[in-house]
Amino acid sequence: MSSDIDVPSGEATQNGAAGTPARTSDRGAATRGALLAAARDVFCESGFAQAAVTDIVAKAGASVGSLYHHFNGKADLYLTLFEEFQVRQQERTRKAINAVREAGETDPMRQFIAGAGAYLDGCLEERDVSRLFISGDGPPGFDRAMRQRLGKWARRNAALFHTADGGVDEALVMVLTGAMAGAVSDISLMEDEDAARRLADEIMGIVGTIRNPRTAPPV
């Protein structure tokens, strides 16, 4: 059977005609990306419960079969969007903390504020997605996934706050993590973006006044 892909002679790959596997892979990646983008739009417009698979594939210009080739269904799309959002948030946080460290900042609290501020900025930049995930309209068990993610965030924060004996100041970590969880929720749900940004700045200003009682100098 002849191929409809124009391949220069002598440029075969291990899997046959040059370009065929790559083009197939690229096409699959493009379909997957289109499905995720469509799911994001449909979920944000209709909510998870009301979103229909048929609406998603229609918006993506794909088929129901292709959706189930790449994902297990509507819930899998939702969870994949959540995980990809968290990866972007982690990268924002990492870059912000590394930047202040490279600038010479050694205070764990200032490092935390840089990372937390970047996380809030990400919620503001992607407010439609952030709002989607805290709206309470998700697949069964999603609340558990959110708690697990919050726990991971707490453990990452704990790495910044060590006590003199090498332990972790768990009370401080819980306070900061709880404060940020509440901030993310309130900021994401606000309709006025400018007001949300002002609130984010005010929250970070207040968080910046918190000091580790185990290491802060006596007053």
mmCIF file of N, CA, C and O in Angstrom, residues 32 35-36 39-40 42-43 47-54 56 67-68 70-84 132-133 137-143 145:
data_model
loop_
_atom_site.group_PDB
_atom_site.id
_atom_site.type_symbol
_atom_site.label_atom_id
_atom_site.label_comp_id
_atom_site.label_asym_id
_atom_site.label_seq_id
_atom_site.Cartn_x
_atom_site.Cartn_y
_atom_site.Cartn_z
ATOM 1 N N ARG A 32 -5.357 15.654 21.525
ATOM 2 C CA ARG A 32 -5.435 15.669 22.990
ATOM 3 C C ARG A 32 -5.490 17.104 23.512
ATOM 4 O O ARG A 32 -6.285 17.432 24.397
ATOM 5 N N LEU A 35 -8.890 18.645 22.852
ATOM 6 C CA LEU A 35 -9.906 18.122 23.763
ATOM 7 C C LEU A 35 -9.796 18.778 25.140
ATOM 8 O O LEU A 35 -10.800 19.133 25.751
ATOM 9 N N LEU A 36 -8.566 18.964 25.637
ATOM 10 C CA LEU A 36 -8.376 19.606 26.933
ATOM 11 C C LEU A 36 -8.818 21.069 26.887
ATOM 12 O O LEU A 36 -9.465 21.563 27.822
ATOM 13 N N ALA A 39 -12.567 21.070 26.802
ATOM 14 C CA ALA A 39 -13.111 20.688 28.108
ATOM 15 C C ALA A 39 -12.998 21.851 29.091
ATOM 16 O O ALA A 39 -13.928 22.118 29.862
ATOM 17 N N ARG A 40 -11.890 22.540 29.051
ATOM 18 C CA ARG A 40 -11.712 23.703 29.924
ATOM 19 C C ARG A 40 -12.809 24.735 29.668
ATOM 20 O O ARG A 40 -13.439 25.245 30.614
ATOM 21 N N VAL A 42 -15.793 24.307 28.205
ATOM 22 C CA VAL A 42 -17.127 23.792 28.517
ATOM 23 C C VAL A 42 -17.330 23.697 30.022
ATOM 24 O O VAL A 42 -18.394 24.063 30.542
ATOM 25 N N PHE A 43 -16.320 23.211 30.748
ATOM 26 C CA PHE A 43 -16.438 23.119 32.208
ATOM 27 C C PHE A 43 -16.623 24.503 32.821
ATOM 28 O O PHE A 43 -17.417 24.680 33.747
ATOM 29 N N GLY A 47 -20.000 24.178 34.073
ATOM 30 C CA GLY A 47 -19.751 23.393 35.269
ATOM 31 C C GLY A 47 -19.532 21.940 34.896
ATOM 32 O O GLY A 47 -19.911 21.500 33.804
ATOM 33 N N PHE A 48 -18.931 21.198 35.811
ATOM 34 C CA PHE A 48 -18.622 19.803 35.510
ATOM 35 C C PHE A 48 -19.888 18.969 35.352
ATOM 36 O O PHE A 48 -20.032 18.203 34.394
ATOM 37 N N ALA A 49 -20.815 19.108 36.276
ATOM 38 C CA ALA A 49 -21.997 18.241 36.277
ATOM 39 C C ALA A 49 -22.830 18.409 35.014
ATOM 40 O O ALA A 49 -23.355 17.430 34.466
ATOM 41 N N GLN A 50 -22.956 19.644 34.536
ATOM 42 C CA GLN A 50 -23.809 19.909 33.380
ATOM 43 C C GLN A 50 -23.078 19.748 32.047
ATOM 44 O O GLN A 50 -23.720 19.724 30.993
ATOM 45 N N ALA A 51 -21.766 19.648 32.080
ATOM 46 C CA ALA A 51 -21.005 19.517 30.840
ATOM 47 C C ALA A 51 -21.278 18.164 30.188
ATOM 48 O O ALA A 51 -21.350 17.138 30.865
ATOM 49 N N ALA A 52 -21.418 18.175 28.876
ATOM 50 C CA ALA A 52 -21.674 16.942 28.130
ATOM 51 C C ALA A 52 -20.467 16.603 27.266
ATOM 52 O O ALA A 52 -19.832 17.495 26.688
ATOM 53 N N VAL A 53 -20.153 15.325 27.196
ATOM 54 C CA VAL A 53 -19.048 14.869 26.363
ATOM 55 C C VAL A 53 -19.263 15.304 24.920
ATOM 56 O O VAL A 53 -18.315 15.689 24.222
ATOM 57 N N THR A 54 -20.502 15.250 24.456
ATOM 58 C CA THR A 54 -20.783 15.637 23.082
ATOM 59 C C THR A 54 -20.457 17.111 22.839
ATOM 60 O O THR A 54 -20.009 17.483 21.743
ATOM 61 N N ILE A 56 -18.099 18.770 24.385
ATOM 62 C CA ILE A 56 -16.641 18.879 24.399
ATOM 63 C C ILE A 56 -16.052 18.467 23.057
ATOM 64 O O ILE A 56 -15.217 19.164 22.477
ATOM 65 N N LEU A 67 -11.907 11.001 22.021
ATOM 66 C CA LEU A 67 -11.864 11.405 23.428
ATOM 67 C C LEU A 67 -11.542 10.198 24.307
ATOM 68 O O LEU A 67 -10.662 10.282 25.182
ATOM 69 N N TYR A 68 -12.228 9.091 24.057
ATOM 70 C CA TYR A 68 -11.993 7.909 24.893
ATOM 71 C C TYR A 68 -10.687 7.201 24.553
ATOM 72 O O TYR A 68 -10.241 6.338 25.308
ATOM 73 N N HIS A 70 -7.914 9.026 24.286
ATOM 74 C CA HIS A 70 -6.935 9.803 25.065
ATOM 75 C C HIS A 70 -7.277 9.894 26.549
ATOM 76 O O HIS A 70 -6.379 10.068 27.374
ATOM 77 N N PHE A 71 -8.568 9.799 26.882
ATOM 78 C CA PHE A 71 -8.999 9.965 28.265
ATOM 79 C C PHE A 71 -10.038 8.906 28.620
ATOM 80 O O PHE A 71 -10.682 8.332 27.743
ATOM 81 N N ASN A 72 -10.205 8.696 29.914
ATOM 82 C CA ASN A 72 -11.188 7.709 30.368
ATOM 83 C C ASN A 72 -12.606 8.260 30.395
ATOM 84 O O ASN A 72 -13.554 7.511 30.610
ATOM 85 N N GLY A 73 -12.732 9.562 30.193
ATOM 86 C CA GLY A 73 -14.054 10.160 30.203
ATOM 87 C C GLY A 73 -14.007 11.576 30.728
ATOM 88 O O GLY A 73 -12.933 12.198 30.828
ATOM 89 N N LYS A 74 -15.161 12.108 31.070
ATOM 90 C CA LYS A 74 -15.284 13.495 31.506
ATOM 91 C C LYS A 74 -14.481 13.767 32.776
ATOM 92 O O LYS A 74 -13.811 14.800 32.892
ATOM 93 N N ALA A 75 -14.536 12.861 33.730
ATOM 94 C CA ALA A 75 -13.807 13.060 34.984
ATOM 95 C C ALA A 75 -12.303 13.081 34.752
ATOM 96 O O ALA A 75 -11.571 13.861 35.380
ATOM 97 N N ASP A 76 -11.833 12.231 33.844
ATOM 98 C CA ASP A 76 -10.398 12.191 33.537
ATOM 99 C C ASP A 76 -9.949 13.510 32.917
ATOM 100 O O ASP A 76 -8.856 14.017 33.213
ATOM 101 N N LEU A 77 -10.772 14.082 32.059
ATOM 102 C CA LEU A 77 -10.463 15.392 31.486
ATOM 103 C C LEU A 77 -10.335 16.444 32.592
ATOM 104 O O LEU A 77 -9.395 17.240 32.606
ATOM 105 N N TYR A 78 -11.274 16.443 33.507
ATOM 106 C CA TYR A 78 -11.291 17.407 34.604
ATOM 107 C C TYR A 78 -10.031 17.261 35.469
ATOM 108 O O TYR A 78 -9.359 18.253 35.783
ATOM 109 N N LEU A 79 -9.714 16.028 35.842
ATOM 110 C CA LEU A 79 -8.551 15.791 36.696
ATOM 111 C C LEU A 79 -7.248 16.124 35.982
ATOM 112 O O LEU A 79 -6.298 16.604 36.605
ATOM 113 N N THR A 80 -7.192 15.882 34.677
ATOM 114 C CA THR A 80 -5.994 16.228 33.910
ATOM 115 C C THR A 80 -5.814 17.739 33.859
ATOM 116 O O THR A 80 -4.696 18.250 34.017
ATOM 117 N N LEU A 81 -6.899 18.464 33.653
ATOM 118 C CA LEU A 81 -6.828 19.924 33.687
ATOM 119 C C LEU A 81 -6.333 20.418 35.045
ATOM 120 O O LEU A 81 -5.518 21.343 35.130
ATOM 121 N N PHE A 82 -6.818 19.789 36.115
ATOM 122 C CA PHE A 82 -6.404 20.167 37.462
ATOM 123 C C PHE A 82 -4.914 19.922 37.668
ATOM 124 O O PHE A 82 -4.188 20.793 38.169
ATOM 125 N N GLU A 83 -4.447 18.746 37.269
ATOM 126 C CA GLU A 83 -3.034 18.417 37.456
ATOM 127 C C GLU A 83 -2.145 19.336 36.631
ATOM 128 O O GLU A 83 -1.086 19.777 37.097
ATOM 129 N N GLU A 84 -2.558 19.661 35.421
ATOM 130 C CA GLU A 84 -1.741 20.535 34.581
ATOM 131 C C GLU A 84 -1.719 21.957 35.146
ATOM 132 O O GLU A 84 -0.688 22.641 35.075
ATOM 133 N N LEU A 132 -13.044 27.151 38.813
ATOM 134 C CA LEU A 132 -13.651 25.859 38.493
ATOM 135 C C LEU A 132 -13.305 24.814 39.552
ATOM 136 O O LEU A 132 -14.171 24.053 39.996
ATOM 137 N N PHE A 133 -12.050 24.803 39.982
ATOM 138 C CA PHE A 133 -11.595 23.740 40.873
ATOM 139 C C PHE A 133 -11.995 23.949 42.330
ATOM 140 O O PHE A 133 -11.925 23.010 43.125
ATOM 141 N N ASP A 137 -18.032 21.885 42.264
ATOM 142 C CA ASP A 137 -18.674 21.137 41.182
ATOM 143 C C ASP A 137 -17.608 20.349 40.440
ATOM 144 O O ASP A 137 -17.096 20.778 39.404
ATOM 145 N N GLY A 138 -17.266 19.199 40.984
ATOM 146 C CA GLY A 138 -16.256 18.351 40.375
ATOM 147 C C GLY A 138 -16.677 16.900 40.416
ATOM 148 O O GLY A 138 -17.741 16.562 40.937
ATOM 149 N N PRO A 139 -15.851 16.017 39.872
ATOM 150 C CA PRO A 139 -16.199 14.595 39.881
ATOM 151 C C PRO A 139 -16.149 14.023 41.300
ATOM 152 O O PRO A 139 -15.521 14.611 42.196
ATOM 153 N N PRO A 140 -16.808 12.901 41.536
ATOM 154 C CA PRO A 140 -16.782 12.277 42.860
ATOM 155 C C PRO A 140 -15.349 12.024 43.324
ATOM 156 O O PRO A 140 -14.520 11.540 42.560
ATOM 157 N N GLY A 141 -15.076 12.388 44.560
ATOM 158 C CA GLY A 141 -13.744 12.174 45.119
ATOM 159 C C GLY A 141 -12.770 13.300 44.864
ATOM 160 O O GLY A 141 -11.632 13.250 45.350
ATOM 161 N N PHE A 142 -13.206 14.327 44.122
ATOM 162 C CA PHE A 142 -12.267 15.412 43.818
ATOM 163 C C PHE A 142 -11.860 16.171 45.069
ATOM 164 O O PHE A 142 -10.739 16.676 45.159
ATOM 165 N N ASP A 143 -12.764 16.280 46.037
ATOM 166 C CA ASP A 143 -12.418 16.972 47.273
ATOM 167 C C ASP A 143 -11.234 16.298 47.954
ATOM 168 O O ASP A 143 -10.387 16.950 48.559
ATOM 169 N N ALA A 145 -8.823 14.705 46.340
ATOM 170 C CA ALA A 145 -7.656 15.086 45.546
ATOM 171 C C ALA A 145 -7.179 16.482 45.937
ATOM 172 O O ALA A 145 -5.966 16.737 46.001
#
